[in-house]
PDB file of C-alpha atoms (C1' of nucleotides) in Angstrom:
ATOM      1  CA  UNK A   1     100.196  41.825  78.413  1.00 52.00           C
ATOM      2  CA  UNK A   2      96.509  41.172  78.738  1.00 47.00           C
ATOM      3  CA  UNK A   3      95.776  43.704  81.399  1.00 48.00           C
ATOM      4  CA  UNK A   4      93.354  41.089  82.539  1.00 48.00           C
ATOM      5  CA  UNK A   5      90.541  43.387  83.385  1.00 48.00           C
ATOM      6  CA  UNK A   6      91.070  44.473  86.977  1.00 69.00           C
ATOM      7  CA  UNK A   7      93.216  47.358  85.825  1.00 86.00           C
ATOM      8  CA  UNK A   8      90.848  48.187  83.010  1.00 96.00           C
ATOM      9  CA  UNK A   9      87.864  48.100  85.326  1.00 97.00           C
ATOM     10  CA  UNK A  10      89.597  50.282  87.891  1.00 97.00           C
ATOM     11  CA  UNK A  11      90.559  52.737  85.162  1.00 97.00           C
ATOM     12  CA  UNK A  12      86.995  52.821  83.862  1.00 98.00           C
ATOM     13  CA  UNK A  13      85.566  53.445  87.313  1.00 98.00           C
ATOM     14  CA  UNK A  14      87.976  56.303  87.885  1.00 97.00           C
ATOM     15  CA  UNK A  15      86.568  58.041  84.833  1.00 98.00           C
ATOM     16  CA  UNK A  16      82.876  57.183  84.914  1.00 98.00           C
ATOM     17  CA  UNK A  17      82.413  55.623  88.349  1.00 98.00           C
ATOM     18  CA  UNK A  18      81.406  58.821  90.116  1.00 98.00           C
ATOM     19  CA  UNK A  19      77.836  59.402  91.138  1.00 98.00           C
ATOM     20  CA  UNK A  20      75.556  60.496  88.257  1.00 98.00           C
ATOM     21  CA  UNK A  21      78.303  60.044  85.657  1.00 98.00           C
ATOM     22  CA  UNK A  22      76.808  56.982  83.961  1.00 98.00           C
ATOM     23  CA  UNK A  23      73.296  58.441  84.239  1.00 98.00           C
ATOM     24  CA  UNK A  24      74.420  61.573  82.421  1.00 98.00           C
ATOM     25  CA  UNK A  25      76.105  59.487  79.725  1.00 98.00           C
ATOM     26  CA  UNK A  26      73.000  57.317  79.361  1.00 98.00           C
ATOM     27  CA  UNK A  27      70.901  60.439  78.783  1.00 98.00           C
ATOM     28  CA  UNK A  28      73.330  61.689  76.172  1.00 98.00           C
ATOM     29  CA  UNK A  29      73.146  58.366  74.320  1.00 97.00           C
ATOM     30  CA  UNK A  30      69.757  59.578  73.067  1.00 96.00           C
ATOM     31  CA  UNK A  31      71.442  62.587  71.504  1.00 96.00           C
ATOM     32  CA  UNK A  32      73.000  65.890  72.496  1.00 97.00           C
ATOM     33  CA  UNK A  33      71.298  67.727  75.322  1.00 97.00           C
ATOM     34  CA  UNK A  34      71.536  71.111  76.933  1.00 97.00           C
ATOM     35  CA  UNK A  35      72.575  71.735  80.511  1.00 97.00           C
ATOM     36  CA  UNK A  36      69.104  72.568  81.742  1.00 97.00           C
ATOM     37  CA  UNK A  37      67.573  69.578  79.993  1.00 97.00           C
ATOM     38  CA  UNK A  38      69.999  67.189  81.684  1.00 97.00           C
ATOM     39  CA  UNK A  39      69.307  68.853  84.985  1.00 97.00           C
ATOM     40  CA  UNK A  40      65.541  68.519  84.673  1.00 96.00           C
ATOM     41  CA  UNK A  41      65.401  65.043  83.162  1.00 96.00           C
ATOM     42  CA  UNK A  42      67.833  63.538  85.669  1.00 97.00           C
ATOM     43  CA  UNK A  43      67.077  65.606  88.753  1.00 97.00           C
ATOM     44  CA  UNK A  44      70.782  66.040  89.418  1.00 97.00           C
ATOM     45  CA  UNK A  45      71.969  68.981  91.545  1.00 98.00           C
ATOM     46  CA  UNK A  46      73.437  71.778  89.456  1.00 98.00           C
ATOM     47  CA  UNK A  47      76.843  71.812  91.096  1.00 98.00           C
ATOM     48  CA  UNK A  48      77.254  68.073  90.647  1.00 98.00           C
ATOM     49  CA  UNK A  49      76.191  68.263  87.010  1.00 98.00           C
ATOM     50  CA  UNK A  50      78.682  71.038  86.288  1.00 98.00           C
ATOM     51  CA  UNK A  51      81.472  69.081  87.965  1.00 98.00           C
ATOM     52  CA  UNK A  52      80.646  65.823  86.149  1.00 98.00           C
ATOM     53  CA  UNK A  53      80.442  67.494  82.759  1.00 98.00           C
ATOM     54  CA  UNK A  54      83.840  69.073  83.355  1.00 98.00           C
ATOM     55  CA  UNK A  55      85.376  65.750  84.401  1.00 98.00           C
ATOM     56  CA  UNK A  56      83.764  63.893  81.516  1.00 98.00           C
ATOM     57  CA  UNK A  57      85.169  66.427  79.078  1.00 98.00           C
ATOM     58  CA  UNK A  58      88.656  65.975  80.515  1.00 97.00           C
ATOM     59  CA  UNK A  59      88.193  62.226  80.198  1.00 97.00           C
ATOM     60  CA  UNK A  60      87.298  62.663  76.535  1.00 97.00           C
ATOM     61  CA  UNK A  61      83.831  61.223  77.000  1.00 98.00           C
ATOM     62  CA  UNK A  62      81.800  64.366  76.390  1.00 98.00           C
ATOM     63  CA  UNK A  63      82.262  67.498  74.268  1.00 97.00           C
ATOM     64  CA  UNK A  64      80.603  70.893  74.473  1.00 97.00           C
ATOM     65  CA  UNK A  65      79.122  71.853  71.120  1.00 95.00           C
ATOM     66  CA  UNK A  66      77.671  75.276  70.335  1.00 92.00           C
ATOM     67  CA  UNK A  67      74.296  75.310  68.598  1.00 86.00           C
ATOM     68  CA  UNK A  68      72.939  78.754  67.884  1.00 82.00           C
ATOM     69  CA  UNK A  69      74.693  81.704  69.499  1.00 79.00           C
ATOM     70  CA  UNK A  70      73.938  81.830  73.202  1.00 79.00           C
ATOM     71  CA  UNK A  71      72.884  78.175  73.153  1.00 89.00           C
ATOM     72  CA  UNK A  72      75.174  75.199  73.588  1.00 92.00           C
ATOM     73  CA  UNK A  73      74.781  71.488  74.152  1.00 96.00           C
ATOM     74  CA  UNK A  74      76.696  68.488  75.431  1.00 98.00           C
ATOM     75  CA  UNK A  75      77.361  65.506  73.215  1.00 98.00           C
ATOM     76  CA  UNK A  76      79.117  62.164  73.581  1.00 98.00           C
ATOM     77  CA  UNK A  77      82.410  61.527  71.828  1.00 98.00           C
ATOM     78  CA  UNK A  78      83.102  58.217  70.081  1.00 98.00           C
ATOM     79  CA  UNK A  79      84.826  57.132  73.246  1.00 98.00           C
ATOM     80  CA  UNK A  80      81.734  58.083  75.224  1.00 98.00           C
ATOM     81  CA  UNK A  81      79.487  56.100  72.915  1.00 98.00           C
ATOM     82  CA  UNK A  82      81.751  53.128  73.575  1.00 98.00           C
ATOM     83  CA  UNK A  83      80.024  52.873  76.933  1.00 98.00           C
ATOM     84  CA  UNK A  84      76.660  52.082  75.348  1.00 98.00           C
ATOM     85  CA  UNK A  85      77.147  48.337  75.771  1.00 98.00           C
ATOM     86  CA  UNK A  86      78.168  48.499  79.396  1.00 98.00           C
ATOM     87  CA  UNK A  87      75.299  50.851  80.193  1.00 98.00           C
ATOM     88  CA  UNK A  88      72.794  48.611  78.425  1.00 98.00           C
ATOM     89  CA  UNK A  89      74.027  45.586  80.370  1.00 98.00           C
ATOM     90  CA  UNK A  90      73.854  47.424  83.679  1.00 98.00           C
ATOM     91  CA  UNK A  91      70.379  48.750  82.908  1.00 97.00           C
ATOM     92  CA  UNK A  92      69.087  45.314  81.955  1.00 97.00           C
ATOM     93  CA  UNK A  93      70.583  43.851  85.110  1.00 98.00           C
ATOM     94  CA  UNK A  94      68.936  46.518  87.245  1.00 97.00           C
ATOM     95  CA  UNK A  95      65.479  46.109  85.735  1.00 91.00           C
ATOM     96  CA  UNK A  96      62.952  44.335  87.935  1.00 82.00           C
ATOM     97  CA  UNK A  97      62.665  40.679  86.950  1.00 77.00           C
ATOM     98  CA  UNK A  98      59.718  40.214  84.641  1.00 69.00           C
ATOM     99  CA  UNK A  99      58.139  36.788  84.127  1.00 61.00           C
ATOM    100  CA  UNK A 100      56.658  36.273  80.618  1.00 62.00           C
TER     101      UNK A 100
ATOM    102  CA  UNK B   1      56.116  50.123  79.836  1.00 51.00           C
ATOM    103  CA  UNK B   2      59.545  49.595  78.520  1.00 47.00           C
ATOM    104  CA  UNK B   3      61.418  50.618  81.593  1.00 49.00           C
ATOM    105  CA  UNK B   4      63.780  51.856  78.971  1.00 48.00           C
ATOM    106  CA  UNK B   5      66.897  51.729  80.990  1.00 48.00           C
ATOM    107  CA  UNK B   6      67.095  54.938  82.983  1.00 70.00           C
ATOM    108  CA  UNK B   7      65.180  53.297  85.802  1.00 86.00           C
ATOM    109  CA  UNK B   8      67.056  50.047  85.403  1.00 96.00           C
ATOM    110  CA  UNK B   9      70.391  51.810  85.320  1.00 97.00           C
ATOM    111  CA  UNK B  10      69.560  53.887  88.367  1.00 97.00           C
ATOM    112  CA  UNK B  11      68.446  50.748  90.201  1.00 97.00           C
ATOM    113  CA  UNK B  12      71.647  48.943  89.249  1.00 98.00           C
ATOM    114  CA  UNK B  13      73.818  51.825  90.419  1.00 98.00           C
ATOM    115  CA  UNK B  14      72.029  51.923  93.747  1.00 97.00           C
ATOM    116  CA  UNK B  15      73.038  48.326  94.342  1.00 98.00           C
ATOM    117  CA  UNK B  16      76.503  48.093  92.814  1.00 98.00           C
ATOM    118  CA  UNK B  17      77.381  51.714  92.118  1.00 98.00           C
ATOM    119  CA  UNK B  18      79.199  52.340  95.375  1.00 98.00           C
ATOM    120  CA  UNK B  19      82.938  52.600  95.462  1.00 98.00           C
ATOM    121  CA  UNK B  20      84.758  49.224  95.302  1.00 98.00           C
ATOM    122  CA  UNK B  21      81.512  47.293  94.788  1.00 98.00           C
ATOM    123  CA  UNK B  22      82.125  46.318  91.148  1.00 98.00           C
ATOM    124  CA  UNK B  23      85.799  45.616  91.868  1.00 98.00           C
ATOM    125  CA  UNK B  24      84.861  43.213  94.640  1.00 98.00           C
ATOM    126  CA  UNK B  25      82.369  41.493  92.338  1.00 98.00           C
ATOM    127  CA  UNK B  26      84.975  41.283  89.566  1.00 98.00           C
ATOM    128  CA  UNK B  27      87.365  39.542  91.943  1.00 98.00           C
ATOM    129  CA  UNK B  28      84.672  37.099  92.974  1.00 98.00           C
ATOM    130  CA  UNK B  29      83.983  36.242  89.326  1.00 98.00           C
ATOM    131  CA  UNK B  30      87.194  34.205  89.471  1.00 96.00           C
ATOM    132  CA  UNK B  31      85.698  32.130  92.271  1.00 96.00           C
ATOM    133  CA  UNK B  32      84.913  32.350  95.958  1.00 97.00           C
ATOM    134  CA  UNK B  33      87.421  34.242  98.069  1.00 97.00           C
ATOM    135  CA  UNK B  34      88.019  34.859 101.718  1.00 97.00           C
ATOM    136  CA  UNK B  35      87.875  38.244 103.419  1.00 98.00           C
ATOM    137  CA  UNK B  36      91.615  38.634 103.772  1.00 97.00           C
ATOM    138  CA  UNK B  37      92.237  37.602 100.193  1.00 97.00           C
ATOM    139  CA  UNK B  38      89.854  40.259  98.859  1.00 98.00           C
ATOM    140  CA  UNK B  39      91.469  42.813 101.118  1.00 97.00           C
ATOM    141  CA  UNK B  40      94.997  42.086  99.911  1.00 97.00           C
ATOM    142  CA  UNK B  41      94.271  41.617  96.235  1.00 96.00           C
ATOM    143  CA  UNK B  42      92.188  44.778  95.969  1.00 97.00           C
ATOM    144  CA  UNK B  43      93.828  46.997  98.565  1.00 97.00           C
ATOM    145  CA  UNK B  44      90.436  48.046  99.870  1.00 98.00           C
ATOM    146  CA  UNK B  45      90.156  49.440 103.418  1.00 98.00           C
ATOM    147  CA  UNK B  46      88.789  46.866 105.854  1.00 98.00           C
ATOM    148  CA  UNK B  47      85.837  48.911 107.032  1.00 98.00           C
ATOM    149  CA  UNK B  48      84.757  49.597 103.453  1.00 98.00           C
ATOM    150  CA  UNK B  49      85.107  45.947 102.508  1.00 98.00           C
ATOM    151  CA  UNK B  50      82.991  44.851 105.454  1.00 98.00           C
ATOM    152  CA  UNK B  51      80.328  47.418 104.601  1.00 98.00           C
ATOM    153  CA  UNK B  52      80.243  46.487 100.904  1.00 98.00           C
ATOM    154  CA  UNK B  53      80.037  42.770 101.592  1.00 98.00           C
ATOM    155  CA  UNK B  54      77.121  43.398 103.928  1.00 98.00           C
ATOM    156  CA  UNK B  55      75.318  45.562 101.361  1.00 98.00           C
ATOM    157  CA  UNK B  56      76.012  43.120  98.523  1.00 98.00           C
ATOM    158  CA  UNK B  57      74.562  40.301 100.589  1.00 98.00           C
ATOM    159  CA  UNK B  58      71.413  42.317 101.245  1.00 97.00           C
ATOM    160  CA  UNK B  59      71.212  43.012  97.508  1.00 98.00           C
ATOM    161  CA  UNK B  60      71.401  39.278  96.820  1.00 98.00           C
ATOM    162  CA  UNK B  61      74.626  39.610  94.865  1.00 98.00           C
ATOM    163  CA  UNK B  62      76.960  37.836  97.286  1.00 98.00           C
ATOM    164  CA  UNK B  63      76.565  35.029  99.805  1.00 98.00           C
ATOM    165  CA  UNK B  64      78.742  34.007 102.723  1.00 97.00           C
ATOM    166  CA  UNK B  65      79.581  30.316 102.420  1.00 96.00           C
ATOM    167  CA  UNK B  66      81.327  28.174 105.062  1.00 93.00           C
ATOM    168  CA  UNK B  67      84.214  26.038 103.796  1.00 88.00           C
ATOM    169  CA  UNK B  68      85.980  23.905 106.359  1.00 84.00           C
ATOM    170  CA  UNK B  69      85.185  24.453 110.019  1.00 84.00           C
ATOM    171  CA  UNK B  70      86.316  27.879 111.140  1.00 85.00           C
ATOM    172  CA  UNK B  71      86.871  29.033 107.540  1.00 92.00           C
ATOM    173  CA  UNK B  72      84.363  30.916 105.429  1.00 94.00           C
ATOM    174  CA  UNK B  73      84.357  32.621 102.063  1.00 97.00           C
ATOM    175  CA  UNK B  74      82.316  34.992  99.907  1.00 98.00           C
ATOM    176  CA  UNK B  75      80.777  33.842  96.662  1.00 98.00           C
ATOM    177  CA  UNK B  76      78.639  35.394  93.934  1.00 98.00           C
ATOM    178  CA  UNK B  77      74.999  34.415  93.567  1.00 98.00           C
ATOM    179  CA  UNK B  78      73.476  33.794  90.131  1.00 98.00           C
ATOM    180  CA  UNK B  79      72.280  37.353  90.244  1.00 98.00           C
ATOM    181  CA  UNK B  80      75.820  38.493  91.006  1.00 98.00           C
ATOM    182  CA  UNK B  81      77.218  36.518  88.096  1.00 98.00           C
ATOM    183  CA  UNK B  82      74.693  38.336  85.917  1.00 98.00           C
ATOM    184  CA  UNK B  83      77.007  41.326  86.159  1.00 98.00           C
ATOM    185  CA  UNK B  84      79.825  39.528  84.337  1.00 98.00           C
ATOM    186  CA  UNK B  85      78.874  41.057  80.984  1.00 98.00           C
ATOM    187  CA  UNK B  86      78.643  44.610  82.251  1.00 98.00           C
ATOM    188  CA  UNK B  87      81.942  44.270  84.105  1.00 98.00           C
ATOM    189  CA  UNK B  88      83.671  42.837  81.033  1.00 98.00           C
ATOM    190  CA  UNK B  89      82.406  45.732  78.913  1.00 98.00           C
ATOM    191  CA  UNK B  90      83.527  48.325  81.440  1.00 98.00           C
ATOM    192  CA  UNK B  91      86.938  46.682  81.825  1.00 97.00           C
ATOM    193  CA  UNK B  92      87.489  46.556  78.072  1.00 97.00           C
ATOM    194  CA  UNK B  93      86.441  50.198  77.759  1.00 97.00           C
ATOM    195  CA  UNK B  94      88.845  51.220  80.508  1.00 97.00           C
ATOM    196  CA  UNK B  95      91.847  49.391  79.097  1.00 91.00           C
ATOM    197  CA  UNK B  96      94.480  51.653  77.572  1.00 82.00           C
ATOM    198  CA  UNK B  97      94.371  51.649  73.771  1.00 77.00           C
ATOM    199  CA  UNK B  98      97.084  49.322  72.565  1.00 70.00           C
ATOM    200  CA  UNK B  99      98.726  49.880  69.199  1.00 61.00           C
ATOM    201  CA  UNK B 100     100.647  46.835  67.877  1.00 63.00           C
TER     202      UNK B 100
ATOM    203  C1'  DC C   1      66.521  82.894  81.113  1.00 59.31           C
ATOM    204  C1'  DT C   2      70.494  79.696  80.739  1.00 59.31           C
ATOM    205  C1'  DG C   3      74.814  78.083  82.528  1.00 59.31           C
ATOM    206  C1'  DC C   4      77.366  77.733  85.898  1.00 59.31           C
ATOM    207  C1'  DA C   5      80.091  79.009  90.955  1.00 59.31           C
ATOM    208  C1'  DT C   6      79.935  79.293  96.016  1.00 59.31           C
ATOM    209  C1'  DC C   7      78.714  78.117 100.661  1.00 59.31           C
ATOM    210  C1'  DC C   8      77.535  74.784 103.995  1.00 59.31           C
ATOM    211  C1'  DG C   9      75.522  70.605 106.454  1.00 59.31           C
ATOM    212  C1'  DG C  10      75.546  65.764 106.075  1.00 59.31           C
ATOM    213  C1'  DA C  11      76.855  61.334 104.083  1.00 59.31           C
ATOM    214  C1'  DA C  12      80.430  58.425 102.147  1.00 59.31           C
ATOM    215  C1'  DT C  13      85.194  57.111 102.185  1.00 59.31           C
ATOM    216  C1'  DG C  14      89.851  56.094 103.951  1.00 59.31           C
ATOM    217  C1'  DA C  15      93.598  55.250 107.493  1.00 59.31           C
ATOM    218  C1'  DT C  16      94.412  53.172 111.609  1.00 59.31           C
ATOM    219  C1'  DA C  17      93.727  50.992 116.099  1.00 59.31           C
ATOM    220  C1'  DC C  18      91.378  47.625 118.454  1.00 59.31           C
ATOM    221  C1'  DT C  19      88.694  43.145 119.601  1.00 59.31           C
ATOM    222  C1'  DG C  20      86.827  38.127 119.488  1.00 59.31           C
TER     223       DG C  20
ATOM    224  C1'  DC D   1      91.740  35.792 110.311  1.00 59.31           C
ATOM    225  C1'  DA D   2      87.563  38.444 110.238  1.00 59.31           C
ATOM    226  C1'  DG D   3      85.741  41.900 111.284  1.00 59.31           C
ATOM    227  C1'  DT D   4      84.254  46.518 114.547  1.00 59.31           C
ATOM    228  C1'  DA D   5      85.213  51.392 116.444  1.00 59.31           C
ATOM    229  C1'  DT D   6      86.948  55.816 115.833  1.00 59.31           C
ATOM    230  C1'  DC D   7      88.315  59.923 113.577  1.00 59.31           C
ATOM    231  C1'  DA D   8      90.099  62.861 109.549  1.00 59.31           C
ATOM    232  C1'  DT D   9      89.182  63.810 104.854  1.00 59.31           C
ATOM    233  C1'  DT D  10      86.589  63.948 100.778  1.00 59.31           C
ATOM    234  C1'  DC D  11      82.242  63.758  98.252  1.00 59.31           C
ATOM    235  C1'  DC D  12      77.516  64.808  97.616  1.00 59.31           C
ATOM    236  C1'  DG D  13      73.240  67.538  97.777  1.00 59.31           C
ATOM    237  C1'  DG D  14      70.335  71.646  98.418  1.00 59.31           C
ATOM    238  C1'  DA D  15      69.992  76.504  98.468  1.00 59.31           C
ATOM    239  C1'  DT D  16      71.453  80.520  96.679  1.00 59.31           C
ATOM    240  C1'  DG D  17      74.087  83.997  94.014  1.00 59.31           C
ATOM    241  C1'  DC D  18      75.741  85.818  89.749  1.00 59.31           C
ATOM    242  C1'  DA D  19      77.474  86.660  84.992  1.00 59.31           C
ATOM    243  C1'  DG D  20      76.430  86.482  79.904  1.00 59.31           C
TER     244       DG D  20
END
DNA sequence: CTGCATCCGGAATGATACTG
DNA sequence: CAGTATCATTCCGGATGCAG
């Protein structure tokens, strides 16, 4: 039953195909970040960021980890880090063509 | 100036991050297809498909190629085929975990 | 001060009817 | 067959409010 890919791709896009989702994950690939840091470094609206982080947690891509008391951060799960390859490919594809 | 990836990723998502865009491209990876074929195999609304195909042409990802007289099809450009890796990674990530 | 929730206008999406 | 036109629904984005 090789799902072929169409189904897998559709499933992937349902989980991380929303606007800003892959950008948030790409930021978290550099390490855990706090809410405000993600907001400032990405320039994403606060309501969208809150919604995405909630959805990504339900998808098992991101987890909320407490640091010191009163301070918490968001971190990728193993499943979330599994997107590193796809993100790298997309990023390389999107880079302006450079002639050596 | 290693564009790093954030910029490249954002640029990629602006071109192929819209809904259905990557699914259309994935279908075209199997070879050129006609409008009605894409519509039926993907189940995408006709107005969305028309819009995406127009945008993907402007992005240089897809070209409209005439076949026999009165029949035309959509085909990926080299740039479009450059997304094969990213799509394969996403599809594999989205596949349900299979335990043998 | 950080981490969200709410409200609202505008853009994107989807279902369907219509045209060359 | 290959789209375009129209309208309802949903999503997104910016401003703002509010609790811990």
